[in-house]
Structures are given as C-alpha cells and as structure tokens.
PDB file of C-alpha atoms in Angstrom:
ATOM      1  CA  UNK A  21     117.815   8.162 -92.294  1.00 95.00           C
ATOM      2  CA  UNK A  22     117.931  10.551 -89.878  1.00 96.00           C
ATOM      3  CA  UNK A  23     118.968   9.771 -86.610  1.00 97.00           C
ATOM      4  CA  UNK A  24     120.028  10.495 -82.973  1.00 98.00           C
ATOM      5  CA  UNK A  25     121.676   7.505 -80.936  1.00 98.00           C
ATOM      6  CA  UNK A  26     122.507   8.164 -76.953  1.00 98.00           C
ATOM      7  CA  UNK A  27     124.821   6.318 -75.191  1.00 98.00           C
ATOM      8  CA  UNK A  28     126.790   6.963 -71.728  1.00 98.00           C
ATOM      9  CA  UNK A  29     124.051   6.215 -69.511  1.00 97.00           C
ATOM     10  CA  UNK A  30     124.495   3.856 -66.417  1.00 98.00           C
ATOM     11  CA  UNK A  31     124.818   3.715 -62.553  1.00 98.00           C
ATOM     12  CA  UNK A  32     126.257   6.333 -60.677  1.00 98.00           C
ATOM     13  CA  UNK A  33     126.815   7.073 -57.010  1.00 98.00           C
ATOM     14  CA  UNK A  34     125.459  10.233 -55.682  1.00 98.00           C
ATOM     15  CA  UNK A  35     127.749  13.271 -55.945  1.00 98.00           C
ATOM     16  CA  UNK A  36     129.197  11.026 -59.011  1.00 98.00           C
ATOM     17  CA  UNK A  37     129.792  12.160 -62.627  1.00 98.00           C
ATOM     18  CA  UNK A  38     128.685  10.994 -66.390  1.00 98.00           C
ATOM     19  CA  UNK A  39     129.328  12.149 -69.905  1.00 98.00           C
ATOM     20  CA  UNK A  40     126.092  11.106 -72.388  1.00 98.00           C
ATOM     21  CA  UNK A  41     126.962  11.320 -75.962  1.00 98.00           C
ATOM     22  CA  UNK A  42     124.396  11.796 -78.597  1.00 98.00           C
ATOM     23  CA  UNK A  43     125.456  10.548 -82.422  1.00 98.00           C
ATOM     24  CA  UNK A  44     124.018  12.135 -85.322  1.00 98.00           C
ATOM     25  CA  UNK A  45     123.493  10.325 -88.652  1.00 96.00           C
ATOM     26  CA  UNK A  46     122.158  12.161 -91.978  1.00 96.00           C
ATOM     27  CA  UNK A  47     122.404  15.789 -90.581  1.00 96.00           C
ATOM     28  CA  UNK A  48     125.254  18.057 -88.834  1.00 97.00           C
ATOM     29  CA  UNK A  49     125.228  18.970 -85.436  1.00 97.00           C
ATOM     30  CA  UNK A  50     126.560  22.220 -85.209  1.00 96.00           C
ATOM     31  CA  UNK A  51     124.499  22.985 -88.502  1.00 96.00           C
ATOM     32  CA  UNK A  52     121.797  23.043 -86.330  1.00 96.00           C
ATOM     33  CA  UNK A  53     120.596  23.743 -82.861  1.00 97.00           C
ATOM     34  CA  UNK A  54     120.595  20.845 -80.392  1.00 97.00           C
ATOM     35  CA  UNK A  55     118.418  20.008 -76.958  1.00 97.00           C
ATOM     36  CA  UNK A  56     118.750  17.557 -74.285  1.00 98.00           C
ATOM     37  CA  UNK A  57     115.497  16.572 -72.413  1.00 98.00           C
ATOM     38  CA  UNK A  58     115.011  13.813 -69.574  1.00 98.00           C
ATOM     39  CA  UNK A  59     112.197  12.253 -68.164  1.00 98.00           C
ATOM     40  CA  UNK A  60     111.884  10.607 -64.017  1.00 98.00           C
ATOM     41  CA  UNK A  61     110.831   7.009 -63.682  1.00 97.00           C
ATOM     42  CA  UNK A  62     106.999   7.510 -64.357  1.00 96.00           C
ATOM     43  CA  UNK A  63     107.045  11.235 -64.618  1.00 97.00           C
ATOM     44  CA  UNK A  64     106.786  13.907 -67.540  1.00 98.00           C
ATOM     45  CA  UNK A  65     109.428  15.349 -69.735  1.00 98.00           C
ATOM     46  CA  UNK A  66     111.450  18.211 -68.600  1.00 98.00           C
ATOM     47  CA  UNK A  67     113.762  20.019 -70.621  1.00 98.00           C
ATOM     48  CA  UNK A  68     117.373  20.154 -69.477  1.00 98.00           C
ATOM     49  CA  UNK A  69     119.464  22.254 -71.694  1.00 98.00           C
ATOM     50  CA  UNK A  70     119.971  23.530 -75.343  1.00 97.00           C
ATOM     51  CA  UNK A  71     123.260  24.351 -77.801  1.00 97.00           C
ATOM     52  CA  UNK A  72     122.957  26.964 -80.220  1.00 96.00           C
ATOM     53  CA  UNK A  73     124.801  26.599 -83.689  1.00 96.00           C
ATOM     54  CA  UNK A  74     126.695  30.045 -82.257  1.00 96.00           C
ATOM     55  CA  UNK A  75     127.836  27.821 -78.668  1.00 95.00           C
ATOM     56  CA  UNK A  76     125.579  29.318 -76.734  1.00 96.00           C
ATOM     57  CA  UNK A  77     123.863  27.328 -74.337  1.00 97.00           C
ATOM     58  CA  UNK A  78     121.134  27.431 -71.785  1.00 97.00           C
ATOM     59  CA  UNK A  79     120.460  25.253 -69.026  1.00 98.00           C
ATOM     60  CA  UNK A  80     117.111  23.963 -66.706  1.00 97.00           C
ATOM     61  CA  UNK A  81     117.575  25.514 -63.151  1.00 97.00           C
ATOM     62  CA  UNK A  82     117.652  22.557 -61.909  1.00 97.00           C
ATOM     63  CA  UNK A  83     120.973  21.353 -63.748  1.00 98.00           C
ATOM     64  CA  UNK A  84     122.923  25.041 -63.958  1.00 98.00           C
ATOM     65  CA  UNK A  85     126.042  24.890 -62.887  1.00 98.00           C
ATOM     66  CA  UNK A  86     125.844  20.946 -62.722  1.00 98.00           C
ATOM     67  CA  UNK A  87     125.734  19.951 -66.588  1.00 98.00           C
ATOM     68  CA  UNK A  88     127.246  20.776 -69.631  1.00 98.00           C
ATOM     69  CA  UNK A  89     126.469  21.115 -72.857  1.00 98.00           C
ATOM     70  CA  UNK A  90     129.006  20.397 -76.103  1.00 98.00           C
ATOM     71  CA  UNK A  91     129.234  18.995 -79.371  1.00 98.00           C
ATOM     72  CA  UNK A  92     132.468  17.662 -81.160  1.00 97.00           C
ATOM     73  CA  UNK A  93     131.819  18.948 -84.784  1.00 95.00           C
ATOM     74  CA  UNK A  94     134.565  16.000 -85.972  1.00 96.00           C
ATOM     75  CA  UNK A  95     132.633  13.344 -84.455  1.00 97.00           C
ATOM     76  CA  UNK A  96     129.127  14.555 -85.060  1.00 98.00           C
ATOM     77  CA  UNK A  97     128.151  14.018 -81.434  1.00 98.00           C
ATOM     78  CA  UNK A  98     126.600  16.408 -79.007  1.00 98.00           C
ATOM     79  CA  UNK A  99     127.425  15.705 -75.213  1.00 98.00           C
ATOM     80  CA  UNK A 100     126.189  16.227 -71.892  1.00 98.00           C
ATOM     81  CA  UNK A 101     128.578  16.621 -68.988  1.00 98.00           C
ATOM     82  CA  UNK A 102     126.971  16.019 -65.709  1.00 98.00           C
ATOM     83  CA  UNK A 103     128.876  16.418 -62.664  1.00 98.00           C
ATOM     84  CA  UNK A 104     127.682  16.734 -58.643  1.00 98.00           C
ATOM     85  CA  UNK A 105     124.637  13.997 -59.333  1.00 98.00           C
ATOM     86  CA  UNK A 106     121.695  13.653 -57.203  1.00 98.00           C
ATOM     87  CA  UNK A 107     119.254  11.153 -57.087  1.00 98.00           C
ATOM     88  CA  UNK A 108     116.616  13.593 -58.581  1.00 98.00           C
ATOM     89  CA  UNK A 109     118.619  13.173 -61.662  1.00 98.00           C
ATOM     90  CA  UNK A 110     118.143   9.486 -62.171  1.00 98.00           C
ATOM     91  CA  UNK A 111     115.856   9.315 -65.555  1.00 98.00           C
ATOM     92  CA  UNK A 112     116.087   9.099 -69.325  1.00 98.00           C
ATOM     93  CA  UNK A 113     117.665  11.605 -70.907  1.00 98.00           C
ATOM     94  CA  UNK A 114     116.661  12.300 -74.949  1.00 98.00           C
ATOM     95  CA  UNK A 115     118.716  14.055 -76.739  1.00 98.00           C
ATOM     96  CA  UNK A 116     117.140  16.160 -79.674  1.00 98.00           C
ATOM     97  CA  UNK A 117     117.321  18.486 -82.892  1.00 97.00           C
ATOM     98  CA  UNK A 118     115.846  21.710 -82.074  1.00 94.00           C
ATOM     99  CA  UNK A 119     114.551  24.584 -84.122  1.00 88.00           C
ATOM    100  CA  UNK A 120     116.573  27.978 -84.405  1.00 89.00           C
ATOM    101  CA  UNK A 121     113.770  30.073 -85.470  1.00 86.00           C
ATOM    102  CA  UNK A 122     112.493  32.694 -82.772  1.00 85.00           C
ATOM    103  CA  UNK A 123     110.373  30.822 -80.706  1.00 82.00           C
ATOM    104  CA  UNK A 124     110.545  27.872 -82.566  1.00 87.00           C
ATOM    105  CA  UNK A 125     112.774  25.592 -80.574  1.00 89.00           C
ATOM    106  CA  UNK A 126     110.152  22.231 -81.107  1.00 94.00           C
ATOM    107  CA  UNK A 127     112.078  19.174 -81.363  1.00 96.00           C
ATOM    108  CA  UNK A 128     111.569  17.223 -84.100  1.00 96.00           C
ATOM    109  CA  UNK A 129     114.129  14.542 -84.444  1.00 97.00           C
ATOM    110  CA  UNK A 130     114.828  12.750 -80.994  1.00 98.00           C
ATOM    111  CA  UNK A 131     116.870  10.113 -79.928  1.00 98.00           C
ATOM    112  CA  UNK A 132     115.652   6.507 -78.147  1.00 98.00           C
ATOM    113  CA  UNK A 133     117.263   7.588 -74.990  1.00 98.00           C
ATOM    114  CA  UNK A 134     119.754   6.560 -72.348  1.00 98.00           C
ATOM    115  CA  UNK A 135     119.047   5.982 -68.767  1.00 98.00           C
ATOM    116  CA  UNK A 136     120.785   7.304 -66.102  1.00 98.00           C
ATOM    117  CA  UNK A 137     120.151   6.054 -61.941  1.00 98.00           C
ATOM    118  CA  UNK A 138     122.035   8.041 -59.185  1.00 98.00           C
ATOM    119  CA  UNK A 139     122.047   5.690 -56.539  1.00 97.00           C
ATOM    120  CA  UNK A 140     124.606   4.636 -53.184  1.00 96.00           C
TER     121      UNK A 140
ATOM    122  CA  UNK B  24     108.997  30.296 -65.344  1.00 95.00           C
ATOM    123  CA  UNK B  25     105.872  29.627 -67.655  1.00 97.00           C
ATOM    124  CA  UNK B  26     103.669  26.929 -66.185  1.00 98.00           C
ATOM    125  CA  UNK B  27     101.430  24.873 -68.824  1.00 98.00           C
ATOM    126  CA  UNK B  28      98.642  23.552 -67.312  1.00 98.00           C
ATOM    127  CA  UNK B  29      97.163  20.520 -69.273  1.00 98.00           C
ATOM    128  CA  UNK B  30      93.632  18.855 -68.933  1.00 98.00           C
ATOM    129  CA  UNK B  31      92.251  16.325 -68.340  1.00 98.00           C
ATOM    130  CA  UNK B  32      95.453  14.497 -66.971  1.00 98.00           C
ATOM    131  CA  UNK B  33      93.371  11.351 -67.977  1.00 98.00           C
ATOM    132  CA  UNK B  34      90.880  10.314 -70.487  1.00 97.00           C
ATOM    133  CA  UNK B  35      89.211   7.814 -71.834  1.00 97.00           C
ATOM    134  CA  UNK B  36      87.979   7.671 -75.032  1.00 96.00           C
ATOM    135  CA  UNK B  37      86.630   4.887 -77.699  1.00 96.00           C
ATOM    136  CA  UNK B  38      88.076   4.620 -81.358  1.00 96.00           C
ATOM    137  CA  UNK B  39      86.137   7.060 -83.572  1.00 96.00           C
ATOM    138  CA  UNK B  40      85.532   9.667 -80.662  1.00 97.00           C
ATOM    139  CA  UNK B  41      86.795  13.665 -81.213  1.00 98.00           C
ATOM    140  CA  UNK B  42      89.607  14.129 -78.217  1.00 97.00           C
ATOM    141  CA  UNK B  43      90.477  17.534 -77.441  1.00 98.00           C
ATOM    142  CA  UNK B  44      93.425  18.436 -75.004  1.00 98.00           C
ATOM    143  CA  UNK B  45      93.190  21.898 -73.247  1.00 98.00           C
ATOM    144  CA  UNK B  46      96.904  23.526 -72.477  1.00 98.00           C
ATOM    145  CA  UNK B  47      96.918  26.399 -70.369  1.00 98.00           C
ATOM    146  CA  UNK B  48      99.833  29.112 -69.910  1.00 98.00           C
ATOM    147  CA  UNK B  49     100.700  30.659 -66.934  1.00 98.00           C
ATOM    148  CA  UNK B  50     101.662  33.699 -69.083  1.00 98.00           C
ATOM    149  CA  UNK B  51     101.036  34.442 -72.578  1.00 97.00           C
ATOM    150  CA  UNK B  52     103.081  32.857 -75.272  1.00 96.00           C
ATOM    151  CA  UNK B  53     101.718  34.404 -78.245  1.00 96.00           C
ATOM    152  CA  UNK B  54     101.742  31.179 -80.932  1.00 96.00           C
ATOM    153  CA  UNK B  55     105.081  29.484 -79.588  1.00 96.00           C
ATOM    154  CA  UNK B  56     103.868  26.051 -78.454  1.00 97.00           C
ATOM    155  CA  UNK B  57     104.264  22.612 -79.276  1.00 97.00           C
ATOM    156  CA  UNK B  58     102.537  19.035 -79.111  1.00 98.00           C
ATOM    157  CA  UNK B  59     104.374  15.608 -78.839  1.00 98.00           C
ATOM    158  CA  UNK B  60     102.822  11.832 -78.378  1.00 98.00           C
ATOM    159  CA  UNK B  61     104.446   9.847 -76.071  1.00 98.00           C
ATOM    160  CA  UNK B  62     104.061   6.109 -76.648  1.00 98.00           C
ATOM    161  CA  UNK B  63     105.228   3.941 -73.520  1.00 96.00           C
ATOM    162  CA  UNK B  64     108.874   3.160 -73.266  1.00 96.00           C
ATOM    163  CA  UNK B  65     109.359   5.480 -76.145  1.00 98.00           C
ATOM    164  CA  UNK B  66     111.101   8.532 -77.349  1.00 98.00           C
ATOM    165  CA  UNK B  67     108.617  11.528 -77.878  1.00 98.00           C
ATOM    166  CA  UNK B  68     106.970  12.615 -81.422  1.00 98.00           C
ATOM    167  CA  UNK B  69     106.630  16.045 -82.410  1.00 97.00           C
ATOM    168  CA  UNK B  70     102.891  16.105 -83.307  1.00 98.00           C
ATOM    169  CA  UNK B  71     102.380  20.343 -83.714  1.00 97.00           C
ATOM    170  CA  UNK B  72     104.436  23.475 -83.589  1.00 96.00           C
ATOM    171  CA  UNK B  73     103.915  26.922 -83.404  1.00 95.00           C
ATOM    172  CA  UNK B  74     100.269  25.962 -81.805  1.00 97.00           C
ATOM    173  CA  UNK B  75      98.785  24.893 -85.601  1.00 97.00           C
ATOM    174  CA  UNK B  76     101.646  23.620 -87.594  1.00 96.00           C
ATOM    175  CA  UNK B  77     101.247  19.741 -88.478  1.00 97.00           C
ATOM    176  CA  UNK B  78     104.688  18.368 -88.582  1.00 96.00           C
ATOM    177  CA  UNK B  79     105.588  16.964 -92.044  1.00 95.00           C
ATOM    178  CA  UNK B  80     104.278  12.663 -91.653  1.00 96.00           C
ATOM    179  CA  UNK B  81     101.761  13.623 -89.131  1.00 98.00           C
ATOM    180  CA  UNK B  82      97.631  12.297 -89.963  1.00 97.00           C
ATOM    181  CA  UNK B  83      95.063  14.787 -90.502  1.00 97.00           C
ATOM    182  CA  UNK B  84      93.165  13.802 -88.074  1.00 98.00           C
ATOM    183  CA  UNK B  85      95.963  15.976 -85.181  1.00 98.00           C
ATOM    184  CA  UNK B  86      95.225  19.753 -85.237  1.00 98.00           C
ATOM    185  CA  UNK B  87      96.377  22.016 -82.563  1.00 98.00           C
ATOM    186  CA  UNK B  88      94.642  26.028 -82.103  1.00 98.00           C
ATOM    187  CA  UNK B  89      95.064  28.969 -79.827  1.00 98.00           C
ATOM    188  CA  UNK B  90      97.423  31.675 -78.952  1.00 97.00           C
ATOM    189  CA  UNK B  91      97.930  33.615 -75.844  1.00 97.00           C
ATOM    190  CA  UNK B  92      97.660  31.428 -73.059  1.00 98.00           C
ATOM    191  CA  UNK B  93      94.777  29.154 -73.972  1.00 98.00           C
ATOM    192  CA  UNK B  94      95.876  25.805 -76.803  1.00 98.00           C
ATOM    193  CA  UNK B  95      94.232  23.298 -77.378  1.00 98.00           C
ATOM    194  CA  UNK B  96      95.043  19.466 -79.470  1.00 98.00           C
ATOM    195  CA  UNK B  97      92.356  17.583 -81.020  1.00 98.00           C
ATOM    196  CA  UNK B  98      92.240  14.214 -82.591  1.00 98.00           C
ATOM    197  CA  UNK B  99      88.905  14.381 -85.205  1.00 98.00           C
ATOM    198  CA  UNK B 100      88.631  10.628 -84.987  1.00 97.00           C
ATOM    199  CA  UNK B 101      90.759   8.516 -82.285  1.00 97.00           C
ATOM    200  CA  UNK B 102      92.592   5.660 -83.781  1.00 96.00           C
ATOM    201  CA  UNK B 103      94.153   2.892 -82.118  1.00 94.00           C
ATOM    202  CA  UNK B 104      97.604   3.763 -82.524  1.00 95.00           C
ATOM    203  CA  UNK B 105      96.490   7.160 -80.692  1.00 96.00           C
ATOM    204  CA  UNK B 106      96.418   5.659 -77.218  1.00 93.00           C
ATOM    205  CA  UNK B 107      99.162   7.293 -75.947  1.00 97.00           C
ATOM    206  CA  UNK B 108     100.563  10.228 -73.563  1.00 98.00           C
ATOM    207  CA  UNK B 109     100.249  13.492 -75.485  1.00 98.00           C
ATOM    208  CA  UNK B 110     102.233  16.936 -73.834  1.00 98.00           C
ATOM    209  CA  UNK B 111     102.424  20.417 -75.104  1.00 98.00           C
ATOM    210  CA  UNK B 112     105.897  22.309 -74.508  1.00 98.00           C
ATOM    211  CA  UNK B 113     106.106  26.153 -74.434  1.00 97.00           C
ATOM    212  CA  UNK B 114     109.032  27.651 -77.074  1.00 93.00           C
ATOM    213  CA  UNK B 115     108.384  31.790 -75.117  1.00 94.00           C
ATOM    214  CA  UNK B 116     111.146  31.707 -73.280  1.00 94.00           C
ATOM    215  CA  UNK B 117     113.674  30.001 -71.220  1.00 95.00           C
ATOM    216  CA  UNK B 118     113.613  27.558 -69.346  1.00 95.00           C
ATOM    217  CA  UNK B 119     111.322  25.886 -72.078  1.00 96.00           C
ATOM    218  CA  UNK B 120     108.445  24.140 -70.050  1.00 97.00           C
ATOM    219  CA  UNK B 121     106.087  21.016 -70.820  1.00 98.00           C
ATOM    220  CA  UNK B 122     103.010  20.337 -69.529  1.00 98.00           C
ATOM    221  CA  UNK B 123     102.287  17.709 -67.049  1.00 98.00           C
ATOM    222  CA  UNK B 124     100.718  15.179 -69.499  1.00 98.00           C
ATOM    223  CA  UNK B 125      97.463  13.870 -71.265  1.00 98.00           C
ATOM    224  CA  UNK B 126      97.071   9.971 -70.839  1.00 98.00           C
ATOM    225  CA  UNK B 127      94.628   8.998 -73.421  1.00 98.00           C
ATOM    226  CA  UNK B 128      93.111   5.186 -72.815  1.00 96.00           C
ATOM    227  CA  UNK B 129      90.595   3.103 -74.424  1.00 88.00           C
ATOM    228  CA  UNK B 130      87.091   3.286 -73.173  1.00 88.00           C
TER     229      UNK B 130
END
C-alpha cells in the first residue's frame, strides 16, 4: 500500500529546533516530487514547502530561511529541518506526494501527521 | 500571493441535498486548482485537480468546474460520510495557497 508515515514531532521551546521525517512505503521519494503542509490548532491548511525530484525546493514565506527541506534517497524518507521556532509554528505538519506536472502540484498521497507545539 | 476566497465558510445541508462550494481567486489561475475533504482529526483527501479532474477512488457524486478565478465543488447528492471540511488549493504559482475552508454539517 502506499504510504507516508511522519514522525519527529514533539515539544519544543521557542527559538528551539526539530527534524520531522516522513517514510515512504510502495513508491520512491526522489522519483517523485514531495510537499510538506501544516495545519494551527483549529485553523486551515497552509502549505509549507516542496522538493523537486531535481533538489529544488521552495518554501512558505513564513518558514524561508527557518526550514529545510531534504530527502535521504537510501532511507526513503523526506525531512523537514526546522530551526529558530516560534509559537506560530506549533501545528500538524502532513507531509505529502506532490505532482510534477506544470501546475499540477495536488497532493494526492498524504501522511497522518505529526504534531509539533513551540512552547516555554 | 494568490488569495482563494471560499464560500460559505459554513453550511448546513441534509443527506440527499446538491452542495456547491464557490472558490474565488485573487488572480487568475487558468485550470490549476485543487479540492481536498478534511475529516476531523484527519489527514486531507485529494477530492479534484486541475479544477475538473476526479481523483482515481473518488464517488461520482464530487465534480469540481471553472477556470480563471471563479471554481466551484459540488456534491449531486450529500451523503453521510460527506460531512466534513472541504478546501480548494491553488497549483499557479508559488507560494501554493488554500482556501480558508468549507464546513459542511447536517441540517
């Protein structure tokens, strides 16, 4: 079947960092083009960043500079480095296969999610 | 940044009723938009792509139309597993946007 699985979530102190990890079962990861997406307690989604099969990336103002996007092709497992945390990044963050056609990035596999809370 | 504007932000609707979901563009986006259910404390499911496209698994009953800056989702007749959150997501340009939501509850 395929399948995403997140894990790395947790409690962090402000200013703190966290690596999420994202496992991929029954497809490649670098075969294919790969999104991370989070969502606020009670809020919508909001897209935070995509991986390109090439390595290029693009990032949500809101995380630029912050996060980082990466895969490990051995392992399977697209990452999410997120350094200089704020409270306005405590939520669940999805991970996702994307599409690679021109304006076709829709994501149609996702994961169940890890949860992340900035907090003193 | 594209804003997508969807309404109603709320509705409530009985099983067998036509729902329809407006999604509005700040900017136009030719056909590159999407549609996902949201069921509570659960992941997202890609519903429509390129603003008609039924993903593969997907009922009948889900179509999505438009192209520009004005989209629309409508459910022909609202089942109970329906009752969910549904957003649209813009695919134009980066950052990728979603709309703000579309909580549909039983009458």
């Amino acid at each position: 079947e395929v399948q995403l699985v997140e894990s790395g979530g947790g409690l962090v102190q402000p200013g703190g960092s966290l690596r999420l990890s994202c496992a991929a079962s029954e497809f490649i990861v670098s075969s294919n083009y790969m999104s991370w997406a989070r969502q606020a307690p009670g809020k919508g989604l909001e897209w935070v960043s995509v991986i390109y099969t090439s390595g290029s990336a693009y990032y949500a103002d809101s995380v630029k500079g912050r996060f980082t996007i990466s895969r490990d092709n051995s392992k399977n497992t697209l990452y999410l480095q997120m350094n200089s945390l704020r409270a306005e990044d405590t939520a669940v963050y999805y991970c996702a296969r994307t599409g690679s056609g021109y304006g076709e990035r829709y994501m149609d596999v996702w994961g169940k999610g890890t949860t992340v809370t900035v907090s003193s | 940044d594209i804003q997508l504007t969807q309404s109603p932000s709320f509705l409530s609707a009985s099983v067998g009723d036509r729902v329809t979901i407006t999604c509005r563009a700040s900017q136009g986006i030719s056909s590159f938009l999407g549609w996902y259910q949201q069921k509570p404390g659960k992941a997202p499911k890609l519903l429509i792509y390129a603003a008609s496209t039924v993903q593969s698994g997907v009922p009948s009953r889900f179509s999505g139309s438009g192209s520009g800056t004005e989209f629309t989702l409508t459910i022909s007749s609202l089942q109970p597993e329906d009752f969910a959150t549904y957003y649209c997501q813009q695919f134009n340009s980066y950052p990728l946007t979603f709309g703000g939501g579309t909580k549909v509850e039983i009458k």
